[in-house]
Coordinates of C-alpha atoms and ligand atoms in Angstrom, one line a residue:
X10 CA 0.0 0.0 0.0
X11 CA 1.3 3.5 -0.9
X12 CA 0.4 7.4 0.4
X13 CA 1.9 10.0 -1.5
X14 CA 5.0 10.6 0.7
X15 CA 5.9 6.8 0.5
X16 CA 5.2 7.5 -3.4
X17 CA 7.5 10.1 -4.1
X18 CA 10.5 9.1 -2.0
X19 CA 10.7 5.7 -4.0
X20 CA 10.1 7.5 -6.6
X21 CA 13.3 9.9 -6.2
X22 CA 14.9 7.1 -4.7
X23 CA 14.8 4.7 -7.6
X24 CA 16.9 7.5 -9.9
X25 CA 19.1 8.7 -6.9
X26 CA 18.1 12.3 -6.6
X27 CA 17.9 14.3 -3.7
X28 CA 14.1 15.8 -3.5
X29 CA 13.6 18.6 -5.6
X30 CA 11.6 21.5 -6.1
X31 CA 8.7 19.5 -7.8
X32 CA 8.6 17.3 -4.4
X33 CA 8.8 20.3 -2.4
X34 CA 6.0 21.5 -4.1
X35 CA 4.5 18.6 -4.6
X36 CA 4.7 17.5 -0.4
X37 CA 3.9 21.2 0.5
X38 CA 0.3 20.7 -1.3
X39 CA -0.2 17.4 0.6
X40 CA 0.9 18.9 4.2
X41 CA -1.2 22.2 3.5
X42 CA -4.2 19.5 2.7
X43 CA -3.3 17.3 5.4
X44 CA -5.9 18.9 8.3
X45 CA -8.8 18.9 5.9
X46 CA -8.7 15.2 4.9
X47 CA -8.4 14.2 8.6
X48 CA -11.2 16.3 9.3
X49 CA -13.3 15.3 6.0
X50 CA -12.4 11.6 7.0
X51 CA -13.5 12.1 10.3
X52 CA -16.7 14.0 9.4
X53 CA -18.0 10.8 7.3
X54 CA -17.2 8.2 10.1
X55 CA -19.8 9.9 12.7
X56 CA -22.0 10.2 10.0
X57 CA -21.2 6.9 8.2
X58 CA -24.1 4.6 8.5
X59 CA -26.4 7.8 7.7
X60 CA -24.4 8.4 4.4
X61 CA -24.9 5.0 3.3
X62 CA -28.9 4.5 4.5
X63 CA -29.2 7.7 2.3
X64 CA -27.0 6.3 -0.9
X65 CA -29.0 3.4 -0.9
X66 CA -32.3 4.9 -0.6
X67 CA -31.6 7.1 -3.4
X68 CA -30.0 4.7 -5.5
X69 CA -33.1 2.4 -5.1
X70 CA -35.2 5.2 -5.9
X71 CA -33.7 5.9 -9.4
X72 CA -33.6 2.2 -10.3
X73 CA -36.2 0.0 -8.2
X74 CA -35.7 -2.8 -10.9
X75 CA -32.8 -3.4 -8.9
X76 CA -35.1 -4.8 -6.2
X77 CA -37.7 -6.0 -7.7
X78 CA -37.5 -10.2 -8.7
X79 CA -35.0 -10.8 -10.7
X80 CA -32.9 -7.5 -9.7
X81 CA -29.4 -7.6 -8.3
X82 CA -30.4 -6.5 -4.7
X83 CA -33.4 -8.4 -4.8
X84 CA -33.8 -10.6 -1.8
X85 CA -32.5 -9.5 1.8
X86 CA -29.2 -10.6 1.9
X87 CA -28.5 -8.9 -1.5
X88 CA -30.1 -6.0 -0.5
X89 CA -28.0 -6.2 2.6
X90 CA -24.6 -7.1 0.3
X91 CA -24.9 -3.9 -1.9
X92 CA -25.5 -1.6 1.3
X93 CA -22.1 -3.5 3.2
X94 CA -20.4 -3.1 -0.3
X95 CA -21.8 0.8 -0.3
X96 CA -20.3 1.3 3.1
X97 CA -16.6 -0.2 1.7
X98 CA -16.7 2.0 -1.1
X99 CA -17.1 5.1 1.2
X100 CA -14.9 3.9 4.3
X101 CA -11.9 2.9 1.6
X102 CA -12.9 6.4 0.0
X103 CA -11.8 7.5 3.5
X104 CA -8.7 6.0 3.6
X105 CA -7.7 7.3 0.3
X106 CA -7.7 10.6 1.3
X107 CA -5.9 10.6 4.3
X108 CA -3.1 8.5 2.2
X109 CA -3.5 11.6 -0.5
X110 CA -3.3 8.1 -2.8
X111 CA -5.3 5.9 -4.4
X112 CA -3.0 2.7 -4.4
X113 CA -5.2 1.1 -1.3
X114 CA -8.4 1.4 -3.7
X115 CA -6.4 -0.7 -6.2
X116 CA -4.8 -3.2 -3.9
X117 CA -8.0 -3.7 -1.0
X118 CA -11.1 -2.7 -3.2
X119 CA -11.0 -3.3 -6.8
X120 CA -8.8 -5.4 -7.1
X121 CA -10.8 -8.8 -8.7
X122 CA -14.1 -7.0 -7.7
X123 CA -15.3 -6.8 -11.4
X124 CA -15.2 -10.7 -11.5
X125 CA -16.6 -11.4 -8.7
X126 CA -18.9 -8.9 -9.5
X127 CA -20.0 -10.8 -12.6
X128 CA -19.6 -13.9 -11.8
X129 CA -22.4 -13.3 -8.9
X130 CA -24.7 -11.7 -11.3
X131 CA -24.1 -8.0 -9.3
X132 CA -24.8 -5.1 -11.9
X133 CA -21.4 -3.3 -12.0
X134 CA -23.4 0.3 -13.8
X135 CA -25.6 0.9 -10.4
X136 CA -22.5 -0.3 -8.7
X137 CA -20.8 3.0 -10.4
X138 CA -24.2 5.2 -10.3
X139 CA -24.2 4.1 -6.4
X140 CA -20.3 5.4 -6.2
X141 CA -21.4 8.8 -8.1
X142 CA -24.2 9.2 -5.2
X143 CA -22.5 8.7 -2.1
X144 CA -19.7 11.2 -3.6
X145 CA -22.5 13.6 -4.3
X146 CA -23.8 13.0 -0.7
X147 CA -20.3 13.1 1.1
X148 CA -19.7 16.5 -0.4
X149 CA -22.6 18.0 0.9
X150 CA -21.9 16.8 4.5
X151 CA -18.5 17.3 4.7
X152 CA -19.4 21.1 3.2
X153 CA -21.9 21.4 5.6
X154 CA -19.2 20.5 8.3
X155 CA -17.8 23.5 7.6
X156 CA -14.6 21.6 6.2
X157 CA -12.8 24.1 3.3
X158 CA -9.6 23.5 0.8
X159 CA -11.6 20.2 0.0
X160 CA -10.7 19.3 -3.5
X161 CA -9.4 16.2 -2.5
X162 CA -12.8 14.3 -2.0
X163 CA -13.8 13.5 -5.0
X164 CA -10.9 11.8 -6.1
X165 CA -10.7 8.8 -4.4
X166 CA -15.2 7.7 -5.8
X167 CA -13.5 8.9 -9.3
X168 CA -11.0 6.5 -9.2
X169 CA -13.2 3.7 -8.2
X170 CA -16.0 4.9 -10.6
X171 CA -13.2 5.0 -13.8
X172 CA -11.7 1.4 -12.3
X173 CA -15.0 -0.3 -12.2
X174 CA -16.8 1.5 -15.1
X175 CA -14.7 0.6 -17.7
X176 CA -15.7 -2.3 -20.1
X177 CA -12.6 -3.5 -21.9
X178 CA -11.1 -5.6 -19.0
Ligands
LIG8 C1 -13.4 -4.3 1.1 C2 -13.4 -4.7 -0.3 C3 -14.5 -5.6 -0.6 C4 -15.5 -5.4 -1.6 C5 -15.6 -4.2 -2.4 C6 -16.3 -6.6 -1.6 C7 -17.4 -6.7 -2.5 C8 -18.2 -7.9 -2.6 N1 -19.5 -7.8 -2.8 C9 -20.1 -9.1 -2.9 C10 -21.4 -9.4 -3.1 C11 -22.5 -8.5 -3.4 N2 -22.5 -7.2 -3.8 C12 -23.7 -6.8 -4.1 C13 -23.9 -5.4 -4.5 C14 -24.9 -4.7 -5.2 N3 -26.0 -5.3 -5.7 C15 -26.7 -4.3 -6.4 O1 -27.8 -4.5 -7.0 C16 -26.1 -3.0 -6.4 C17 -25.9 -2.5 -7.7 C18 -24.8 -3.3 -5.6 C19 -24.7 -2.3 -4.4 C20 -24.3 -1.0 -4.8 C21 -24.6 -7.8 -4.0 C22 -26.1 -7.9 -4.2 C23 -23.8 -9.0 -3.6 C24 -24.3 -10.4 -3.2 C25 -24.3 -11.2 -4.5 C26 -24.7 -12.6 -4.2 O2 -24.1 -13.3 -3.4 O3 -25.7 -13.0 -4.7 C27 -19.0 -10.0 -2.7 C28 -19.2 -11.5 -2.7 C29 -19.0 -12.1 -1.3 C30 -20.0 -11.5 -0.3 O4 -21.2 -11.6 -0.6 O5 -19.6 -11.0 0.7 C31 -17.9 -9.3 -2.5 C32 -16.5 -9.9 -2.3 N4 -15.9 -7.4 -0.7 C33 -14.8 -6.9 -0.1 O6 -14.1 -7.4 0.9

């Protein structure tokens, strides 16, 4: 697993070079975020199980074939899967930005998710639709908790949405 200090020191360290002016800038950006994705991080833990009740509500509002007979949360224990897998995506998400990397979405989330994914008969497009929501939702709470210099939080749902939304793997 990798966070952007451990990132750019092997980096540099790979070619020899003492950090530069690029990694100055480039570790100045990351400290001068650093408070703000503790706090976002810690903003969506109280609020966690909230976030995710909400996703899911509003995911199975805009697509209720998905529990309906035959949908891919239909029956309890799906139903129950999506929500658990809903509440990895954002507490990864989490992760993510307090690394200010997104190597541990790789390595503990995606990685072999699409096959199992398909091989279980889980619709991977609401999977990313569900993604886009609870970003949507998480900035709206973390805004409303009065957290600034954000522009961090998105990244970690874009990665997973890009990962898991493409269609050539
Ligand atoms: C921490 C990393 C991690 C992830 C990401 C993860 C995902 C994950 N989701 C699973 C199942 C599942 N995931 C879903 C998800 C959904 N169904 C829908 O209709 C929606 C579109 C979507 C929710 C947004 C469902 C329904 C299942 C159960 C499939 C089945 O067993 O029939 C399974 C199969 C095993 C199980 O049921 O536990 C895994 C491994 N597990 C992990 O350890």
């Amino acid at each position: 697993m990798q966070d952007a200090i451990t990132t750019l020191i092997k980096n540099y360290d790979v070619t020899g070079r003492y950090l530069d002016r690029d990694a100055m800038d480039r570790l100045k950006s990351y400290f001068e975020t650093g408070t703000a994705r503790v706090q976002a991080a810690a903003a969506v833990n109280t609020n966690a199980a909230a976030i995710v009740k909400q996703a899911g509500s509003a995911l199975f509002s805009d697509l209720p074939e998905l529990i309906r007979p035959g949908g891919s949360a239909y029956t309890t224990r799906r139903y129950a899967a999506c929500l658990r897998d809903m509440d990895y995506y954002l507490r990864y998400a989490t992760y993510a930005w307090v690394a200010g990397n997104t190597d541990v979405l790789n390595e503990r989330v995606l990685a072999g998710l699409r096959e199992t994914y398909n091989s279980l008969n889980v619709a991977i497009g609401p999977t990313v639709i569900g993604i886009g929501i609870l970003k949507d939702i998480v900035r709206t709470r973390v805004a409303e908790a009065g957290i600034e210099n954000s522009a961090f939080l998105d990244e970690p749902f874009d990665h997973m949405i890009r990962e898991l939304g493409e269609t050539d793997v």
